[in-house]
Every structure is written in C-alpha cells, then in structure tokens.
PDB file of C-alpha atoms in Angstrom:
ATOM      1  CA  UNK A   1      -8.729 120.965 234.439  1.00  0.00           C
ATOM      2  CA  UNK A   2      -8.154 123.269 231.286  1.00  0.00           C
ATOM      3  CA  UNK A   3      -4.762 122.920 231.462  1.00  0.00           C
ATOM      4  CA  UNK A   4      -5.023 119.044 231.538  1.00  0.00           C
ATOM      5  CA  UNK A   5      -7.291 119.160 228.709  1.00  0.00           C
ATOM      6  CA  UNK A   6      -4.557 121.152 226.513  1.00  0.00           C
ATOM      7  CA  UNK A   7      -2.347 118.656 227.743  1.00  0.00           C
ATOM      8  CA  UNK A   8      -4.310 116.232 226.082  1.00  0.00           C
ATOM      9  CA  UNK A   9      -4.398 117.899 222.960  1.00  0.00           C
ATOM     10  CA  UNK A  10      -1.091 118.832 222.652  1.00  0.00           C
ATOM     11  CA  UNK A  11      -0.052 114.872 222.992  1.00  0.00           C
ATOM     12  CA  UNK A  12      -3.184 114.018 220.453  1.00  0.00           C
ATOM     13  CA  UNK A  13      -1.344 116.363 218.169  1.00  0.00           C
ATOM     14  CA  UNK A  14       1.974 114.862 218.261  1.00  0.00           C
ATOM     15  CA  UNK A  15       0.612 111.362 218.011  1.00  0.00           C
ATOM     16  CA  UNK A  16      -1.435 112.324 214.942  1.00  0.00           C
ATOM     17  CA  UNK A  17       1.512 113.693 213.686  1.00  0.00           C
ATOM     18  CA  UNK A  18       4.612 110.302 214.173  1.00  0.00           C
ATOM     19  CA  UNK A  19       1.781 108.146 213.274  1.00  0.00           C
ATOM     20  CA  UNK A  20       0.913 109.708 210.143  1.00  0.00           C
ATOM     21  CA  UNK A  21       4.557 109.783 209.252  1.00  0.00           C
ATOM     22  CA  UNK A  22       4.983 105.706 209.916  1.00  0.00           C
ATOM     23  CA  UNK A  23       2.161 105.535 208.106  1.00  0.00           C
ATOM     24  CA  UNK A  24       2.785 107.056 205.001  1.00  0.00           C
ATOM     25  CA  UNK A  25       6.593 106.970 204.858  1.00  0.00           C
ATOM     26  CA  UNK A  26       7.621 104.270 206.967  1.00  0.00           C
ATOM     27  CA  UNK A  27       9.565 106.194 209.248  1.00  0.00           C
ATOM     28  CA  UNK A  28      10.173 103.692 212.245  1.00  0.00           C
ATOM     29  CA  UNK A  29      11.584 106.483 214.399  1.00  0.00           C
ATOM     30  CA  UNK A  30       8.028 108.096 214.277  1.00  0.00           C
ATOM     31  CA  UNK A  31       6.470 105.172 215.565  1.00  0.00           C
ATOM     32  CA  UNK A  32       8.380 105.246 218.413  1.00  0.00           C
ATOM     33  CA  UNK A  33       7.880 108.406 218.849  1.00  0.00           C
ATOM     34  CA  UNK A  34       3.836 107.780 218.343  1.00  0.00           C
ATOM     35  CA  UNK A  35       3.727 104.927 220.811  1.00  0.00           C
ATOM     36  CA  UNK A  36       5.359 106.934 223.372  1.00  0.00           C
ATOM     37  CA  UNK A  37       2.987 109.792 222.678  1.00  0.00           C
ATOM     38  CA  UNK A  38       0.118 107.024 222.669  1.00  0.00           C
ATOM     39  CA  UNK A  39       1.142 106.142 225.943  1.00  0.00           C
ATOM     40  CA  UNK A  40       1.284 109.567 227.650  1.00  0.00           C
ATOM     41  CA  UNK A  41      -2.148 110.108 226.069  1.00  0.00           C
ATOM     42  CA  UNK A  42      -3.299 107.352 228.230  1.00  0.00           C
ATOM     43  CA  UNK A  43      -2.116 108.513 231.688  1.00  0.00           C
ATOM     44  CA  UNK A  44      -3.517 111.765 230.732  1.00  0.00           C
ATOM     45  CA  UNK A  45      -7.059 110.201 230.003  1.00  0.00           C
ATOM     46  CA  UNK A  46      -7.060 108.626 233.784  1.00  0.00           C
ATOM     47  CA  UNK A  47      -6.179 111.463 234.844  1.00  0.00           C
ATOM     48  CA  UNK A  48      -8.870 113.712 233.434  1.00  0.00           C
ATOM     49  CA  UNK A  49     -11.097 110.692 234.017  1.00  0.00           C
ATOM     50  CA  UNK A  50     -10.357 111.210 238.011  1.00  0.00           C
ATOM     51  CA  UNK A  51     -11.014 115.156 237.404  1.00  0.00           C
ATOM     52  CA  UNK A  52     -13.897 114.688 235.432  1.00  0.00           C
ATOM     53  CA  UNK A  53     -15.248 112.263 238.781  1.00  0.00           C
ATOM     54  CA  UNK A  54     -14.342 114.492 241.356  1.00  0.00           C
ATOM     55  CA  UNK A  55     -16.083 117.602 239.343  1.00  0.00           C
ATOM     56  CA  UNK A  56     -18.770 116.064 238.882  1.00  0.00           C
ATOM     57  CA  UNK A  57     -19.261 115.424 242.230  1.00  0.00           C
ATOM     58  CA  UNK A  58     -19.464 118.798 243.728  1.00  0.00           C
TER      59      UNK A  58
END
C-alpha cells in the first residue's frame, strides 16, 4: 500500500508539473504529457480505492 501511495504522488507530481507548463507557456507537448499523467493518476486511485476496501476490512 505505501508503495502505491508513492506511486500516486510521484504521477501527482508530474501532472502538476506538464500542466503548469501548458498553463503558463502554452506548451502543447506538456499537455499531453499532463493528460497522460492525469490518466495514470486515475487507475492508480481505483486501485488504492480497492486497497483501501480490502484494509479496511480486516
């Protein structure tokens, strides 16, 4: 579970970082870059979602 959660992170960070750059310079290659990032972020989420569940339950 701790290493999903620095998973997490690590993919937060890198999504903060392409989306800032589209942001403030309009770098289109960093929004690709974001949205990818954006969407690993979500399969990690589920996934600590499940873990989160299952801990819970014992």
């Amino acid at each position: 579970m701790k290493n999903l959660v620095e998973n997490i992170a690590a993919q937060y960070e890198a999504f903060a970082a392409n989306a800032n750059l589209q942001v403030e310079k309009n770098n289109k290659a960093a929004g690709t870059r974001a949205r990818k990032a954006a969407l690993e972020l979500t399969k990690l989420l589920k996934e600590f979602r499940k873990v989160s569940v299952e801990e819970a339950k014992k």
